[in-house]
Structure formats: structure tokens, C-alpha cells
Amino acid sequence: MNTRKYAIGVDYGTESGRAVLVEVSTGEIIATHVTAYKDGVIDQHLPHSSIILDQDFALQNPNDYLTILSTSVPEVIRSSGISPENVIGIGIDFTSCTILPTDGHLEPLCFKEQYKENPHAWVKLWKHHAAQDEANQINQIALEQREEWLKRYGGKISSEWMLPKVWQIINEAPVIYNEAEYFLEAADWVTSILTGSIKRNSCAAGYKGTWHKKEGYLSPDFLKQLHPGIQDLYETKLRGEVIPTGTKAGELTAEMAELMGLSPGIAVAAGIIDAHAGVPGVGVTGPGKMVLVMGTSTCHMLLSDKEVYVEGISGVVEDGIIPGLFAYEAGQAAVGDIFAWFVDQNVPAYIKEDAENAGLSVHSLLEKKASILKPGESGLLALDWHNGNRTPLVDADLTGLLVGVTLSTRPEEIYRALIESTAFGTRSIIDTFRHNGVEIKELYACGGLPHRNKLLMQIYADVTNMEIKISDSTITPAIGAAMFGAVAAGSRNGGYDSIETAAGKMSKLKEETFKPIQENVLIYEKLYKEYIHLQEYFGRGENNVMKRLKELKQG
């Protein structure tokens, strides 16, 4: 008789969702299945509608999230051949801040006939940046009034967060604001659908919802200065118990169990932000270890035993990832996206032909060519701000820069310079933490990029002068989510009683690590100093040419 127990992690990304079935005692990945969102990122017009979206809108259809549950979850059970009775828990990780308005029965307002053509009734994806004006005003008022809570977020909050997005809704679509019974993080909406009761996870509430374990939410007096209509926002439309990451949100309802091909009553963990789930996913549960979650963008996650204020961080939250520790989040707004932009928009035809003839992808060919170059050989230096700067500057209006181009500059030289620029961006984040007394002793990396591009990881090791350990899986956040599912189930049901124990059993690292090459370190120290000069000049107001150009572009 098979007594092995399993947990499911459901990882909701930007373009698709993934279910992974993990054996609890070893962390072995038994099955995985990906389903692309039918409507994807909605940034041009609403589905089945002529409604054109304004600039910087990024919406989604919540029905796509349900499809993951009804398609990918049953598929991992079917393909694995296990009995559903041996699944003990399920965990959800999600991009954040991704929010949606619902009625009192958790039905999204965009499902209702009278609201389906109102953009504000739909999910606002994490990269919805149309609330930048609201974010700017929140930051200005909080700064003027010397609000202490702002320091926990590096001195600025982002347009991606809960409050600016909700404020935008009442400003531009008061009917939607008034009709909404709840505004929910998408992770919390999914877990609420699974369990039948609303629980808000401390991870998203802390990092993106300005909630603090000891102080709670922002004061009604502050909210009233923004808009009288949102004075009681946290007591009304954002009401609901905030529960720590890794705790049990509830049990799977019979209706959802039937939809997903599982047994009713299994444990459902509190949700967690996708990048944050990657921390225990690589086995990190102690202080002084930074995890780089690398993909289209990079999130820099760091555990510490103390809370200090660090410039430009996305937040520091007690129990935000691991109970008993403070978890810091920082990040770069574009990394893989920069490389993809260069390949898609700028590579000449001969490179594509050479790649095809060699049986390689364009990325692989450029990596091969760029690997031959030595640090500094290209004479190029870039700023990695193609999608703005998240840490330390927190400015979405900054743009990319390439210095040193000549008529003899080759594509592989630019490709390497772009890789180096993202490494310098990570080094800047590490230095920012260290300058504020937060210790970083070890580096870990997970996500798709560390597995696909060895040159990238060697450059990161050289630029940071630190050894980098790599997750054994490309789907680390999903594994982390499954770990939390196992913890929600508890040892009595075949799971674990702490995330530390779960991570010790279920995480795996590759044997190969990337160690700094000292002769490269010395050259990159010089280049990094030049990068910092450019960061200070273009990023801190001495020359706002990037913003002026953007204003001209927008008319």
C-alpha cells in the first residue's frame, strides 16, 4: 500500500499558472502542468469588447485563475497516477500586488453584465502602473507629514501596490468602488474560493498593503487626506483576518475538491507572493542569506533578525516569509525582459541566421559569443532601467542607457553589457543593504535564468565577489508553495509543523556553484564605480533628461 504523502503548489505567474505535485518526505517533483491564461495580460482592450484601455493599464481575467485549478491540478493527479487521498495540502503563490474587486459572495465584479465593460472591475495585475499619480501623492503627503511607516518601504511606495490601485478606482470609477464589497489580493481570492472563508496573507498584506504586525494598517486620518471616501477602507473593503504565511487558511470545500479532482477537507495554506515562496524553496530559512528570484525581473529576498530602514526596498515584514525573522524585499524591474527586448528588437539578421544554422537559440549564440569577451573589452556600460528602477531609487519613470557605442560595436558586446548592467544593479542593492547594517553572507539564485545562462551567473559572481548557489529546479516558488501546503497539513497528517523542517527535507540545490574569478572582480570593481556615477547623475535629479524625454514622448 502506498503511504507516501504529497502536497500541491500552485504558482500563478504573469502569463500562465502552474501546478506541481511534490512528494512530502523527499521534495521529489512527481508531476507538473502549466496552463496559459486564455486572456493573458490585458493591456490593449477588454476581452470581447471595443473598450480601449488607457496607457499603463495591465489587467487580467480572474476566470483564467480558476482554469488553472480545474485544468492543471487534475492533470498532475492524472499523470502521476497517485490517489487523491494521499494529497494532504495545497499552497498558493501569486504575483503581487495583483488585486480584484468582488461582491459579498466573492464573485468578481467583471463577471457581472453591468460592469464587464468597466476596466476597473477587472483584475489589476502587479504591473498595472496607471496609478502612478496616486502613488506620487501618497508618497508626497506621507513625506511631508513624516509618516514613520513610509520608512519601512524605503521611503516610497509603488504604483503597483494596493492603496494606489484602490485610490485610482474611487477616483476614476466610483461606481465600482461603491459596489465592491471586498478588494482582495488574487492569492487571497483563490484561497478564499478554495476554503469558503476570507483570510488575508501577511506576506502580501505586509509588503503590498502597508500592514504591520504590531501597528496594523494606516490610520483613517491619513486615508481621509487622500480621499474622504476611503477613510474606512481597511475596516470595510479590506477587512478580513491577516494570518501568517505558513499557517492554515482553511480546508478544501467539497465543491472545489470535485472541480480539482481532490479530496474535500485537505489543508489550504495562506497565500504567499511568488518570489517570496522561492526563499524556503531553495532551503533558505536563516538570516544573512539573499535569494535572487530571477526571471523577467528579479526579486531580492533577504532574511534578518532585525528591522532597519533601507533605501528603496519594497518592504520589510516581520514573519513575512519565515516566522520569527524579518524578511526584506528589494528588486530590479527588468532583467530577462531586457535581454528579450534586445534579441527581439535589435539583433541583426545575420545573428539570427547564424543561430539557426548552428541549431541554437539567438540567446544561446549571443551568450557563446559574449563569453569570449573579457570584462571591459567591449568598452560599453549600460543602465538597467528599461522598465524603471525599483531599488534603490523607486522610480518607474527612469529609462535605459547604453554608453560607449561605436561604429564597430557588435551585438554580443551589447548583450554582455546588458547582462553586466543587471549584475551591477544587483550589486547596488546588496551594497544598499550593507550600508544600512543588514548582513549578507551568502547568495542563492532560482528561476529560469540561472539554469539557462551560465555566463549571466558567472558575471553576477564576479560583480558581487560572492559565490552563488543555484536551486536544483526552475520552478522553485511552486515548490515553496507546496512546502507551505505541507506545513498547513501538519505532522499529524503526514506533513510538517514548521517551514524550517519542510525546507530542510524538500529543498534541493545544484552541485555546481558559481565562484568569483578574481581577475574579473578587479575589473568589474572599476566598471561598477562608473555605473554608480551614472546612477547618481541620472537617477537622483542632477539630470532628469530621461523624464523629460518620456514627457515629450507622451505628448
CSV table of C-alpha atoms in Angstrom, one decimal, residues 39 42 45-53 57 59-62 101 107-123 173 175-176 179:
chain,number,residue,atom,x,y,z
A,39,ASP,CA,-6.7,36.3,-22.0
A,42,ILE,CA,-4.9,42.6,-20.9
A,45,HIS,CA,-8.6,46.4,-24.9
A,46,LEU,CA,-11.1,44.4,-22.7
A,47,PRO,CA,-11.9,40.9,-23.9
A,48,HIS,CA,-14.8,40.6,-26.3
A,49,SER,CA,-15.2,44.4,-26.1
A,50,SER,CA,-14.3,47.5,-28.0
A,51,ILE,CA,-13.3,49.3,-24.8
A,52,ILE,CA,-9.7,50.5,-25.4
A,53,LEU,CA,-7.5,50.7,-22.3
A,57,PHE,CA,-3.1,49.5,-17.7
A,59,LEU,CA,-5.4,43.8,-16.3
A,60,GLN,CA,-6.3,40.1,-16.1
A,61,ASN,CA,-9.4,37.8,-16.2
A,62,PRO,CA,-9.9,36.0,-12.9
A,101,PRO,CA,-12.9,43.8,-6.6
A,107,GLU,CA,-17.8,37.0,-7.4
A,108,PRO,CA,-15.5,39.3,-9.3
A,109,LEU,CA,-17.3,42.4,-10.5
A,110,CYS,CA,-16.0,41.9,-14.0
A,111,PHE,CA,-18.2,38.7,-14.2
A,112,LYS,CA,-21.3,40.9,-13.8
A,113,GLU,CA,-23.0,42.0,-17.0
A,114,GLN,CA,-23.4,45.6,-15.9
A,115,TYR,CA,-19.7,46.0,-15.1
A,116,LYS,CA,-17.8,43.8,-17.6
A,117,GLU,CA,-17.0,46.8,-19.8
A,118,ASN,CA,-15.6,48.9,-17.0
A,119,PRO,CA,-11.8,48.3,-16.8
A,120,HIS,CA,-11.7,48.9,-13.1
A,121,ALA,CA,-14.0,45.9,-12.5
A,122,TRP,CA,-11.2,43.6,-13.7
A,123,VAL,CA,-8.1,42.3,-12.0
A,173,ALA,CA,-14.7,54.6,-11.3
A,175,VAL,CA,-19.4,53.1,-9.1
A,176,ILE,CA,-17.0,50.1,-8.9
A,179,GLU,CA,-20.2,48.3,-5.5
